[in-house]
Each structure stands twice: as structure tokens, then as C-alpha cells.
Amino acid sequence: LDLRTQRPVHELPDDLVVIDIQRPWNACADEPDGNCRNIWEKIWRSWIWVDSHGDSDLAEWFVKIDADSFLFPENMKRYVVDKGWSSNEHHYFGHILMHKTDTAEPMIAGAAVFFSRATLKAAANIFRKFENTVESYNGEIKRQSSRVKCKDTLTDQEELITSICLKQHLGVEAYPVLDETGQELVIVGEIEDVLLWNRTGQGEWWYWKNKPKKHPITGKDDVHHCCGELPIAFHGYQDSQWFFKLESEFYSEEVSDEGDSWKKYQWRNPTVTEKYFDRVRRAMKKAASIG
């Protein structure tokens, strides 16, 4: 659905902003009749909007989160407080992916990408330069370069270009969000599935490729596994009813949904999943409250 040209069936929230991009959001370079995603232009123009309209001065930390990701905001805040980080410093963090580091920088998976205020503002200044170089759309879809660069281009590789821009212009590198034992806190798949992922058994597919096997500080083996007990985000729930299911698991049985179809939903691998959820609930209850 292109909100610039199509009227949605449902009423939109008052705080929704429609970003005007210059290309069709779904046009393909290689397949004129195909359906591709012009995500990168949408992302860099959105960050410029946030900074230009003063929103970058209203908070200390910012997240670009996919529509199918469930966020634990208090766990994210607890994480940066425990790290002793300042929003006036440069920080770019989340679930790190390293499968393209043979030719590019490590990047943060788009499921949930976190920025300090300083990094967001600096990134917006980088992206403003694109406005003077963007090629207007005239019906011709140009193929992107095989070598990804910090520039405006027709692509869905917003994660990769963001990491390249931040490293090239600011010297800021992607930082992996792990707990003290080295386990993932931003989960890039449906939690009931990722709990069963195993590096030894699965081999080095893109999820595991080039990720270190030892904790950088403790030297402990088997890091980057699932999952830490104070998770920051779960990803992969395109059916929004799962959000109400997750809300009921961790916060309250009285969720904000008017319907109750989520109550019939069942977790795959229920024994493993509920055992992990029990650990999360205990950890969240035990953790110090944070304002």
C-alpha cells in the first residue's frame, strides 16, 4: 500500500507521517513488472524528517523497528544504562550480521536498529547530501551498482548502506547487543523457532557466518546463541494478533485489543518456549525498575 496515492481501508493514527520518496516504492531494476522494495530511500528520508522537525531533540535514543517486531522498551533502556552509555556519544547497535564482511562492514539487522541521539543527528547530516544528488524518477529504473556505497540508490539494502555510511563518515561501527554471557537480546526470527537454532547442528549459514564463537571479554564459547533473559526485541510476527499474545505473556492478560482471536494462538515448540518465557518473566520482575 502506497500511502502517497492510495487511501487505506482503516483510519490511520494521527502521528503517522507519510514520507515523499522520488521513486516508486516497489519498482524493480531487473524486472520492470516485478515487485521490489525501495527501502533505502524511505529510510534515509525518514531520518532527515525526524531531525528536521525537531524530533531528534525530544529523546536520547532512537529505534528503527520493523512492523513485525515486538519491542521491550524498558529492557532497551536498561541495557544502555547498564552499559553506561551517553546519548551524546556515537552508538549504533542491535543484532549484528557479519555474513557480508568479506566485502562490506558488519551491519545491524533491520528488525530493530538502535541509535544514540548523536549518531542519528550526524547520520541525518550525511543523508542530507543525498538530496542534492538523488536522481529523479522519470519512468526508468536504473540498476544499482554491484558495489554498495554510501549514496542514494534504488535498493532494499538499507541495513548495509547505513553501516557503510556510519563507518565511512563517522568511524562508528555496528555493536552487537548481547547479555553478559554473550547471548542475543534482539531476536531476528520468531522466538519459538530461534530458541532451537544451533550453530553446531545447522552449520555456517548467513545467520551465523563470520560471527565470533567466543565472547570478546570473557572468552566464553558459544556466544550469539538464543536467548538472553532480558530481551529487547522479537521479530517475525506479521500477524499483529501475535503482538497481543506476547503482551499477555509478559505484561498483562488484559491487553489493549478489542478482539480475542489471539487467545487461540499456540506457540510452536511450546515446552521450550514457555520455559524460556518463565525465565524472562522472572528476570524482568527481578530487574530494578527503571524510569
PDB file of C-alpha atoms in Angstrom:
ATOM      1  CA  LEU A   1       0.000   0.000   0.000  1.00  0.00           C
ATOM      2  CA  ASP A   2       1.472   3.353  -1.092  1.00  0.00           C
ATOM      3  CA  LEU A   3       0.000   5.942   1.279  1.00  0.00           C
ATOM      4  CA  ARG A   4       1.037   8.742  -1.077  1.00  0.00           C
ATOM      5  CA  THR A   5      -1.507   7.623  -3.673  1.00  0.00           C
ATOM      6  CA  GLN A   6      -3.804   5.052  -2.070  1.00  0.00           C
ATOM      7  CA  ARG A   7      -6.352   5.565   0.677  1.00  0.00           C
ATOM      8  CA  PRO A   8      -6.185   2.839   3.343  1.00  0.00           C
ATOM      9  CA  VAL A   9      -9.257   0.949   4.453  1.00  0.00           C
ATOM     10  CA  HIS A  10      -8.618   1.654   8.144  1.00  0.00           C
ATOM     11  CA  GLU A  11      -8.240   5.008   9.867  1.00  0.00           C
ATOM     12  CA  LEU A  12      -4.590   5.974  10.316  1.00  0.00           C
ATOM     13  CA  PRO A  13      -3.066   7.223  13.592  1.00  0.00           C
ATOM     14  CA  ASP A  14      -2.759  10.991  13.943  1.00  0.00           C
ATOM     15  CA  ASP A  15       1.016  10.765  14.384  1.00  0.00           C
ATOM     16  CA  LEU A  16       1.673   8.798  11.181  1.00  0.00           C
ATOM     17  CA  VAL A  17       3.909  10.668   8.732  1.00  0.00           C
ATOM     18  CA  VAL A  18       3.954   9.870   5.018  1.00  0.00           C
ATOM     19  CA  ILE A  19       7.445  10.407   3.577  1.00  0.00           C
ATOM     20  CA  ASP A  20       7.580  11.625  -0.012  1.00  0.00           C
ATOM     21  CA  ILE A  21      10.102   9.481  -1.891  1.00  0.00           C
ATOM     22  CA  GLN A  22      11.106  10.137  -5.506  1.00  0.00           C
ATOM     23  CA  ARG A  23      10.882   6.574  -6.825  1.00  0.00           C
ATOM     24  CA  PRO A  24       8.057   4.045  -6.726  1.00  0.00           C
ATOM     25  CA  TRP A  25       8.466   2.116  -3.516  1.00  0.00           C
ATOM     26  CA  ASN A  26       8.115  -1.244  -5.255  1.00  0.00           C
ATOM     27  CA  ALA A  27       9.758  -0.830  -8.686  1.00  0.00           C
ATOM     28  CA  CYS A  28      12.475  -3.280  -9.731  1.00  0.00           C
ATOM     29  CA  ALA A  29      15.700  -2.593 -11.574  1.00  0.00           C
ATOM     30  CA  ASP A  30      15.910  -6.052 -13.102  1.00  0.00           C
ATOM     31  CA  GLU A  31      12.210  -6.901 -13.510  1.00  0.00           C
ATOM     32  CA  PRO A  32      10.066  -3.982 -14.690  1.00  0.00           C
ATOM     33  CA  ASP A  33       6.904  -5.930 -13.883  1.00  0.00           C
ATOM     34  CA  GLY A  34       8.218  -7.261 -10.585  1.00  0.00           C
ATOM     35  CA  ASN A  35       7.636  -6.083  -7.046  1.00  0.00           C
ATOM     36  CA  CYS A  36      10.779  -4.875  -5.282  1.00  0.00           C
ATOM     37  CA  ARG A  37      11.247  -2.671  -2.260  1.00  0.00           C
ATOM     38  CA  ASN A  38      12.759   0.815  -2.398  1.00  0.00           C
ATOM     39  CA  ILE A  39      13.518   0.715   1.301  1.00  0.00           C
ATOM     40  CA  TRP A  40      16.767   2.677   1.450  1.00  0.00           C
ATOM     41  CA  GLU A  41      15.310   5.942   0.132  1.00  0.00           C
ATOM     42  CA  LYS A  42      12.410   5.621   2.565  1.00  0.00           C
ATOM     43  CA  ILE A  43      14.814   5.129   5.487  1.00  0.00           C
ATOM     44  CA  TRP A  44      17.260   7.959   4.816  1.00  0.00           C
ATOM     45  CA  ARG A  45      14.491  10.438   4.052  1.00  0.00           C
ATOM     46  CA  SER A  46      12.696   9.400   7.262  1.00  0.00           C
ATOM     47  CA  TRP A  47      15.739  10.163   9.419  1.00  0.00           C
ATOM     48  CA  ILE A  48      16.093  13.568   7.753  1.00  0.00           C
ATOM     49  CA  TRP A  49      12.433  14.248   8.571  1.00  0.00           C
ATOM     50  CA  VAL A  50      12.921  13.238  12.214  1.00  0.00           C
ATOM     51  CA  ASP A  51      15.885  15.588  12.593  1.00  0.00           C
ATOM     52  CA  SER A  52      14.466  18.475  10.566  1.00  0.00           C
ATOM     53  CA  HIS A  53      11.200  18.515  12.519  1.00  0.00           C
ATOM     54  CA  GLY A  54      12.885  18.598  15.926  1.00  0.00           C
ATOM     55  CA  ASP A  55      12.055  15.051  16.984  1.00  0.00           C
ATOM     56  CA  SER A  56      15.755  14.246  17.376  1.00  0.00           C
ATOM     57  CA  ASP A  57      15.796  16.680  20.330  1.00  0.00           C
ATOM     58  CA  LEU A  58      12.862  15.016  22.088  1.00  0.00           C
ATOM     59  CA  ALA A  59      14.590  11.757  23.062  1.00  0.00           C
ATOM     60  CA  GLU A  60      18.029  10.379  23.795  1.00  0.00           C
ATOM     61  CA  TRP A  61      17.749   7.042  21.988  1.00  0.00           C
ATOM     62  CA  PHE A  62      16.020   6.102  18.761  1.00  0.00           C
ATOM     63  CA  VAL A  63      14.964   2.845  17.138  1.00  0.00           C
ATOM     64  CA  LYS A  64      14.044   1.950  13.592  1.00  0.00           C
ATOM     65  CA  ILE A  65      11.859  -1.094  14.109  1.00  0.00           C
ATOM     66  CA  ASP A  66      10.085  -3.292  11.591  1.00  0.00           C
ATOM     67  CA  ALA A  67       6.308  -3.517  11.710  1.00  0.00           C
ATOM     68  CA  ASP A  68       6.532  -7.205  12.608  1.00  0.00           C
ATOM     69  CA  SER A  69       8.900  -6.701  15.561  1.00  0.00           C
ATOM     70  CA  PHE A  70       7.806  -6.673  19.220  1.00  0.00           C
ATOM     71  CA  LEU A  71       9.803  -4.210  21.349  1.00  0.00           C
ATOM     72  CA  PHE A  72      10.598  -4.360  25.084  1.00  0.00           C
ATOM     73  CA  PRO A  73      11.407  -0.630  25.577  1.00  0.00           C
ATOM     74  CA  GLU A  74      12.295  -0.887  29.259  1.00  0.00           C
ATOM     75  CA  ASN A  75      14.817  -3.647  28.534  1.00  0.00           C
ATOM     76  CA  MET A  76      16.428  -1.495  25.867  1.00  0.00           C
ATOM     77  CA  LYS A  77      16.706   1.426  28.295  1.00  0.00           C
ATOM     78  CA  ARG A  78      18.082  -0.873  30.976  1.00  0.00           C
ATOM     79  CA  TYR A  79      20.691  -2.122  28.521  1.00  0.00           C
ATOM     80  CA  VAL A  80      22.098   1.335  27.697  1.00  0.00           C
ATOM     81  CA  VAL A  81      22.032   2.360  31.376  1.00  0.00           C
ATOM     82  CA  ASP A  82      23.954  -0.780  32.362  1.00  0.00           C
ATOM     83  CA  LYS A  83      26.455  -0.018  29.599  1.00  0.00           C
ATOM     84  CA  GLY A  84      26.973   3.466  30.991  1.00  0.00           C
ATOM     85  CA  TRP A  85      26.459   4.933  27.535  1.00  0.00           C
ATOM     86  CA  SER A  86      25.606   8.559  26.859  1.00  0.00           C
ATOM     87  CA  SER A  87      23.268   9.605  24.072  1.00  0.00           C
ATOM     88  CA  ASN A  88      25.745  12.373  23.303  1.00  0.00           C
ATOM     89  CA  GLU A  89      28.214   9.703  22.216  1.00  0.00           C
ATOM     90  CA  HIS A  90      28.025   7.756  18.991  1.00  0.00           C
ATOM     91  CA  HIS A  91      26.273   4.399  19.330  1.00  0.00           C
ATOM     92  CA  TYR A  92      24.732   2.172  16.639  1.00  0.00           C
ATOM     93  CA  PHE A  93      23.612  -1.204  17.942  1.00  0.00           C
ATOM     94  CA  GLY A  94      21.294  -4.198  17.686  1.00  0.00           C
ATOM     95  CA  HIS A  95      21.611  -7.716  16.286  1.00  0.00           C
ATOM     96  CA  ILE A  96      24.841  -7.776  14.333  1.00  0.00           C
ATOM     97  CA  LEU A  97      25.090  -9.579  10.991  1.00  0.00           C
ATOM     98  CA  MET A  98      28.503 -10.342   9.539  1.00  0.00           C
ATOM     99  CA  HIS A  99      27.756 -12.538   6.541  1.00  0.00           C
ATOM    100  CA  LYS A 100      28.833  -9.829   4.092  1.00  0.00           C
ATOM    101  CA  THR A 101      32.008  -8.727   5.849  1.00  0.00           C
ATOM    102  CA  ASP A 102      34.142 -10.215   3.080  1.00  0.00           C
ATOM    103  CA  THR A 103      33.168  -7.185   1.007  1.00  0.00           C
ATOM    104  CA  ALA A 104      31.415  -4.788   3.414  1.00  0.00           C
ATOM    105  CA  GLU A 105      31.040  -3.693   7.033  1.00  0.00           C
ATOM    106  CA  PRO A 106      29.208  -5.622   9.766  1.00  0.00           C
ATOM    107  CA  MET A 107      25.657  -4.341   9.954  1.00  0.00           C
ATOM    108  CA  ILE A 108      22.705  -4.234  12.323  1.00  0.00           C
ATOM    109  CA  ALA A 109      19.717  -6.347  11.261  1.00  0.00           C
ATOM    110  CA  GLY A 110      16.750  -4.196  10.292  1.00  0.00           C
ATOM    111  CA  ALA A 111      14.377  -5.925  12.710  1.00  0.00           C
ATOM    112  CA  ALA A 112      15.370  -3.356  15.375  1.00  0.00           C
ATOM    113  CA  VAL A 113      18.164  -0.820  14.814  1.00  0.00           C
ATOM    114  CA  PHE A 114      19.153   1.498  17.671  1.00  0.00           C
ATOM    115  CA  PHE A 115      20.903   4.879  17.518  1.00  0.00           C
ATOM    116  CA  SER A 116      22.051   7.395  20.081  1.00  0.00           C
ATOM    117  CA  ARG A 117      20.862  10.939  19.524  1.00  0.00           C
ATOM    118  CA  ALA A 118      24.361  11.988  18.469  1.00  0.00           C
ATOM    119  CA  THR A 119      24.531   9.276  15.841  1.00  0.00           C
ATOM    120  CA  LEU A 120      21.050   9.972  14.498  1.00  0.00           C
ATOM    121  CA  LYS A 121      21.779  13.681  14.093  1.00  0.00           C
ATOM    122  CA  ALA A 122      25.122  13.000  12.415  1.00  0.00           C
ATOM    123  CA  ALA A 123      23.550  10.410  10.125  1.00  0.00           C
ATOM    124  CA  ALA A 124      20.828  12.871   9.089  1.00  0.00           C
ATOM    125  CA  ASN A 125      23.533  15.341   8.069  1.00  0.00           C
ATOM    126  CA  ILE A 126      25.163  12.664   5.932  1.00  0.00           C
ATOM    127  CA  PHE A 127      21.856  11.806   4.308  1.00  0.00           C
ATOM    128  CA  ARG A 128      21.041  15.466   3.530  1.00  0.00           C
ATOM    129  CA  LYS A 129      23.803  15.395   0.948  1.00  0.00           C
ATOM    130  CA  PHE A 130      21.813  12.752  -0.913  1.00  0.00           C
ATOM    131  CA  GLU A 131      19.023  15.260  -1.575  1.00  0.00           C
ATOM    132  CA  ASN A 132      21.303  17.134  -3.970  1.00  0.00           C
ATOM    133  CA  THR A 133      22.406  14.027  -5.827  1.00  0.00           C
ATOM    134  CA  VAL A 134      19.282  11.875  -5.987  1.00  0.00           C
ATOM    135  CA  GLU A 135      18.202  11.027  -9.494  1.00  0.00           C
ATOM    136  CA  SER A 136      14.604  11.982 -10.114  1.00  0.00           C
ATOM    137  CA  TYR A 137      12.370   9.172 -11.281  1.00  0.00           C
ATOM    138  CA  ASN A 138      11.310   9.515 -14.915  1.00  0.00           C
ATOM    139  CA  GLY A 139       9.912   6.067 -15.514  1.00  0.00           C
ATOM    140  CA  GLU A 140      13.327   4.457 -15.928  1.00  0.00           C
ATOM    141  CA  ILE A 141      14.571   2.186 -13.157  1.00  0.00           C
ATOM    142  CA  LYS A 142      18.358   2.118 -13.037  1.00  0.00           C
ATOM    143  CA  ARG A 143      20.236  -0.894 -11.793  1.00  0.00           C
ATOM    144  CA  GLN A 144      22.167  -0.346  -8.572  1.00  0.00           C
ATOM    145  CA  SER A 145      25.924  -0.722  -8.599  1.00  0.00           C
ATOM    146  CA  SER A 146      27.262  -4.132  -7.663  1.00  0.00           C
ATOM    147  CA  ARG A 147      29.456  -2.407  -5.070  1.00  0.00           C
ATOM    148  CA  VAL A 148      27.358  -0.883  -2.313  1.00  0.00           C
ATOM    149  CA  LYS A 149      28.350   2.672  -1.384  1.00  0.00           C
ATOM    150  CA  CYS A 150      27.133   5.401   0.948  1.00  0.00           C
ATOM    151  CA  LYS A 151      24.782   7.066  -1.520  1.00  0.00           C
ATOM    152  CA  ASP A 152      21.190   7.263  -2.612  1.00  0.00           C
ATOM    153  CA  THR A 153      20.293   4.286  -4.778  1.00  0.00           C
ATOM    154  CA  LEU A 154      17.410   2.001  -5.613  1.00  0.00           C
ATOM    155  CA  THR A 155      17.834  -0.882  -3.169  1.00  0.00           C
ATOM    156  CA  ASP A 156      16.355  -2.690  -0.194  1.00  0.00           C
ATOM    157  CA  GLN A 157      19.789  -2.980   1.469  1.00  0.00           C
ATOM    158  CA  GLU A 158      19.203  -0.219   3.984  1.00  0.00           C
ATOM    159  CA  GLU A 159      20.985  -2.152   6.752  1.00  0.00           C
ATOM    160  CA  LEU A 160      24.177  -2.495   4.757  1.00  0.00           C
ATOM    161  CA  ILE A 161      24.303   1.091   3.467  1.00  0.00           C
ATOM    162  CA  THR A 162      23.577   2.502   6.928  1.00  0.00           C
ATOM    163  CA  SER A 163      26.577   0.629   8.339  1.00  0.00           C
ATOM    164  CA  ILE A 164      28.793   1.799   5.463  1.00  0.00           C
ATOM    165  CA  CYS A 165      27.764   5.448   5.879  1.00  0.00           C
ATOM    166  CA  LEU A 166      28.308   5.454   9.633  1.00  0.00           C
ATOM    167  CA  LYS A 167      31.718   3.805   9.373  1.00  0.00           C
ATOM    168  CA  GLN A 168      32.903   5.875   6.408  1.00  0.00           C
ATOM    169  CA  HIS A 169      31.846   9.309   7.667  1.00  0.00           C
ATOM    170  CA  LEU A 170      31.793   8.930  11.465  1.00  0.00           C
ATOM    171  CA  GLY A 171      34.000   5.948  12.245  1.00  0.00           C
ATOM    172  CA  VAL A 172      31.005   4.368  14.019  1.00  0.00           C
ATOM    173  CA  GLU A 173      30.820   0.582  13.906  1.00  0.00           C
ATOM    174  CA  ALA A 174      27.878  -1.752  14.441  1.00  0.00           C
ATOM    175  CA  TYR A 175      27.776  -3.016  18.036  1.00  0.00           C
ATOM    176  CA  PRO A 176      26.202  -6.382  18.923  1.00  0.00           C
ATOM    177  CA  VAL A 177      23.549  -6.376  21.656  1.00  0.00           C
ATOM    178  CA  LEU A 178      24.378  -9.374  23.855  1.00  0.00           C
ATOM    179  CA  ASP A 179      23.845 -10.084  27.545  1.00  0.00           C
ATOM    180  CA  GLU A 180      26.712 -10.620  29.971  1.00  0.00           C
ATOM    181  CA  THR A 181      27.045 -14.257  28.898  1.00  0.00           C
ATOM    182  CA  GLY A 182      27.124 -13.369  25.214  1.00  0.00           C
ATOM    183  CA  GLN A 183      23.574 -14.375  24.288  1.00  0.00           C
ATOM    184  CA  GLU A 184      21.400 -12.460  21.828  1.00  0.00           C
ATOM    185  CA  LEU A 185      18.888  -9.889  23.074  1.00  0.00           C
ATOM    186  CA  VAL A 186      17.474  -8.821  19.703  1.00  0.00           C
ATOM    187  CA  ILE A 187      15.933 -11.886  18.085  1.00  0.00           C
ATOM    188  CA  VAL A 188      15.664 -11.720  14.287  1.00  0.00           C
ATOM    189  CA  GLY A 189      13.238 -14.620  13.874  1.00  0.00           C
ATOM    190  CA  GLU A 190      10.117 -15.876  15.585  1.00  0.00           C
ATOM    191  CA  ILE A 191      11.230 -16.615  19.109  1.00  0.00           C
ATOM    192  CA  GLU A 192       9.809 -20.150  19.281  1.00  0.00           C
ATOM    193  CA  ASP A 193      11.928 -21.091  16.255  1.00  0.00           C
ATOM    194  CA  VAL A 194      15.143 -19.253  17.136  1.00  0.00           C
ATOM    195  CA  LEU A 195      15.239 -20.957  20.526  1.00  0.00           C
ATOM    196  CA  LEU A 196      16.030 -24.163  18.634  1.00  0.00           C
ATOM    197  CA  TRP A 197      18.712 -22.757  16.333  1.00  0.00           C
ATOM    198  CA  ASN A 198      22.078 -24.336  16.966  1.00  0.00           C
ATOM    199  CA  ARG A 199      25.320 -23.309  15.299  1.00  0.00           C
ATOM    200  CA  THR A 200      26.949 -26.705  15.545  1.00  0.00           C
ATOM    201  CA  GLY A 201      23.946 -28.516  14.158  1.00  0.00           C
ATOM    202  CA  GLN A 202      22.981 -26.001  11.480  1.00  0.00           C
ATOM    203  CA  GLY A 203      26.369 -25.025  10.125  1.00  0.00           C
ATOM    204  CA  GLU A 204      27.542 -21.616   8.963  1.00  0.00           C
ATOM    205  CA  TRP A 205      24.538 -20.252   7.078  1.00  0.00           C
ATOM    206  CA  TRP A 206      24.105 -16.455   6.760  1.00  0.00           C
ATOM    207  CA  TYR A 207      22.824 -16.041  10.333  1.00  0.00           C
ATOM    208  CA  TRP A 208      25.991 -17.496  11.847  1.00  0.00           C
ATOM    209  CA  LYS A 209      28.543 -16.649   9.154  1.00  0.00           C
ATOM    210  CA  ASN A 210      31.615 -14.771  10.467  1.00  0.00           C
ATOM    211  CA  LYS A 211      30.148 -14.197  13.932  1.00  0.00           C
ATOM    212  CA  PRO A 212      32.791 -14.853  16.606  1.00  0.00           C
ATOM    213  CA  LYS A 213      32.410 -18.035  18.611  1.00  0.00           C
ATOM    214  CA  LYS A 214      33.998 -16.655  21.788  1.00  0.00           C
ATOM    215  CA  HIS A 215      32.886 -13.792  23.991  1.00  0.00           C
ATOM    216  CA  PRO A 216      35.196 -10.789  23.330  1.00  0.00           C
ATOM    217  CA  ILE A 217      35.703 -10.133  27.060  1.00  0.00           C
ATOM    218  CA  THR A 218      35.209 -13.413  28.911  1.00  0.00           C
ATOM    219  CA  GLY A 219      36.437 -15.742  26.177  1.00  0.00           C
ATOM    220  CA  LYS A 220      33.395 -17.945  26.805  1.00  0.00           C
ATOM    221  CA  ASP A 221      32.448 -20.315  23.974  1.00  0.00           C
ATOM    222  CA  ASP A 222      29.068 -20.446  22.251  1.00  0.00           C
ATOM    223  CA  VAL A 223      28.117 -16.773  22.108  1.00  0.00           C
ATOM    224  CA  HIS A 224      25.462 -15.293  19.805  1.00  0.00           C
ATOM    225  CA  HIS A 225      23.018 -18.049  20.727  1.00  0.00           C
ATOM    226  CA  CYS A 226      19.410 -17.529  21.773  1.00  0.00           C
ATOM    227  CA  CYS A 227      18.470 -16.017  24.046  1.00  0.00           C
ATOM    228  CA  GLY A 228      19.155 -13.575  26.860  1.00  0.00           C
ATOM    229  CA  GLU A 229      16.687 -13.266  29.737  1.00  0.00           C
ATOM    230  CA  LEU A 230      16.012  -9.545  29.250  1.00  0.00           C
ATOM    231  CA  PRO A 231      15.200  -9.496  25.530  1.00  0.00           C
ATOM    232  CA  ILE A 232      14.906  -6.220  23.670  1.00  0.00           C
ATOM    233  CA  ALA A 233      13.004  -7.311  20.556  1.00  0.00           C
ATOM    234  CA  PHE A 234      11.403 -10.338  18.896  1.00  0.00           C
ATOM    235  CA  HIS A 235      10.929 -10.313  15.132  1.00  0.00           C
ATOM    236  CA  GLY A 236       8.810 -12.047  12.512  1.00  0.00           C
ATOM    237  CA  TYR A 237       5.185 -11.620  13.634  1.00  0.00           C
ATOM    238  CA  GLN A 238       3.393 -10.313  10.550  1.00  0.00           C
ATOM    239  CA  ASP A 239       0.040 -11.263  12.035  1.00  0.00           C
ATOM    240  CA  SER A 240      -0.490  -8.475  14.592  1.00  0.00           C
ATOM    241  CA  GLN A 241      -2.534 -10.763  16.848  1.00  0.00           C
ATOM    242  CA  TRP A 242       0.761 -12.292  17.959  1.00  0.00           C
ATOM    243  CA  PHE A 243       1.658  -8.912  19.488  1.00  0.00           C
ATOM    244  CA  PHE A 244      -1.319  -9.191  21.815  1.00  0.00           C
ATOM    245  CA  LYS A 245      -0.282 -12.742  22.632  1.00  0.00           C
ATOM    246  CA  LEU A 246       3.232 -11.532  23.539  1.00  0.00           C
ATOM    247  CA  GLU A 247       1.829  -8.617  25.538  1.00  0.00           C
ATOM    248  CA  SER A 248      -0.266 -11.017  27.571  1.00  0.00           C
ATOM    249  CA  GLU A 249       2.750 -13.264  28.194  1.00  0.00           C
ATOM    250  CA  PHE A 250       4.993 -10.554  29.616  1.00  0.00           C
ATOM    251  CA  TYR A 251       2.871  -7.675  30.810  1.00  0.00           C
ATOM    252  CA  SER A 252      -0.795  -8.365  31.458  1.00  0.00           C
ATOM    253  CA  GLU A 253      -3.590 -10.677  30.465  1.00  0.00           C
ATOM    254  CA  GLU A 254      -5.695  -7.563  29.935  1.00  0.00           C
ATOM    255  CA  VAL A 255      -4.282  -6.447  26.597  1.00  0.00           C
ATOM    256  CA  SER A 256      -5.400  -3.460  24.541  1.00  0.00           C
ATOM    257  CA  ASP A 257      -7.020  -5.438  21.733  1.00  0.00           C
ATOM    258  CA  GLU A 258     -10.777  -5.343  21.318  1.00  0.00           C
ATOM    259  CA  GLY A 259     -10.889  -8.872  19.928  1.00  0.00           C
ATOM    260  CA  ASP A 260      -9.699 -12.115  21.430  1.00  0.00           C
ATOM    261  CA  SER A 261      -8.595 -14.245  18.468  1.00  0.00           C
ATOM    262  CA  TRP A 262      -5.020 -14.167  19.797  1.00  0.00           C
ATOM    263  CA  LYS A 263      -6.171 -16.269  22.760  1.00  0.00           C
ATOM    264  CA  LYS A 264      -6.495 -19.235  20.431  1.00  0.00           C
ATOM    265  CA  TYR A 265      -2.928 -18.902  19.147  1.00  0.00           C
ATOM    266  CA  GLN A 266      -0.434 -21.535  20.255  1.00  0.00           C
ATOM    267  CA  TRP A 267       3.350 -21.395  20.331  1.00  0.00           C
ATOM    268  CA  ARG A 268       5.297 -23.856  18.275  1.00  0.00           C
ATOM    269  CA  ASN A 269       7.678 -25.838  20.477  1.00  0.00           C
ATOM    270  CA  PRO A 270       5.512 -24.890  23.499  1.00  0.00           C
ATOM    271  CA  THR A 271       7.634 -26.629  26.164  1.00  0.00           C
ATOM    272  CA  VAL A 272      10.872 -24.893  25.165  1.00  0.00           C
ATOM    273  CA  THR A 273       9.138 -21.583  24.502  1.00  0.00           C
ATOM    274  CA  GLU A 274       7.211 -21.425  27.781  1.00  0.00           C
ATOM    275  CA  LYS A 275      10.298 -22.449  29.754  1.00  0.00           C
ATOM    276  CA  TYR A 276      12.178 -19.516  28.226  1.00  0.00           C
ATOM    277  CA  PHE A 277       9.240 -17.164  28.842  1.00  0.00           C
ATOM    278  CA  ASP A 278       9.240 -18.176  32.509  1.00  0.00           C
ATOM    279  CA  ARG A 279      12.904 -17.178  32.745  1.00  0.00           C
ATOM    280  CA  VAL A 280      12.169 -13.854  31.060  1.00  0.00           C
ATOM    281  CA  ARG A 281       9.263 -13.072  33.378  1.00  0.00           C
ATOM    282  CA  ARG A 282      11.382 -13.833  36.458  1.00  0.00           C
ATOM    283  CA  ALA A 283      14.271 -11.726  35.147  1.00  0.00           C
ATOM    284  CA  MET A 284      12.027  -8.780  34.315  1.00  0.00           C
ATOM    285  CA  LYS A 285      10.402  -8.936  37.743  1.00  0.00           C
ATOM    286  CA  LYS A 286      13.770  -9.132  39.479  1.00  0.00           C
ATOM    287  CA  ALA A 287      15.433  -6.378  37.437  1.00  0.00           C
ATOM    288  CA  ALA A 288      15.461  -2.974  39.014  1.00  0.00           C
ATOM    289  CA  SER A 289      12.663  -0.723  37.821  1.00  0.00           C
ATOM    290  CA  ILE A 290      13.836   1.993  35.505  1.00  0.00           C
ATOM    291  CA  GLY A 291      12.143   5.286  34.820  1.00  0.00           C
TER     292      GLY A 291
END
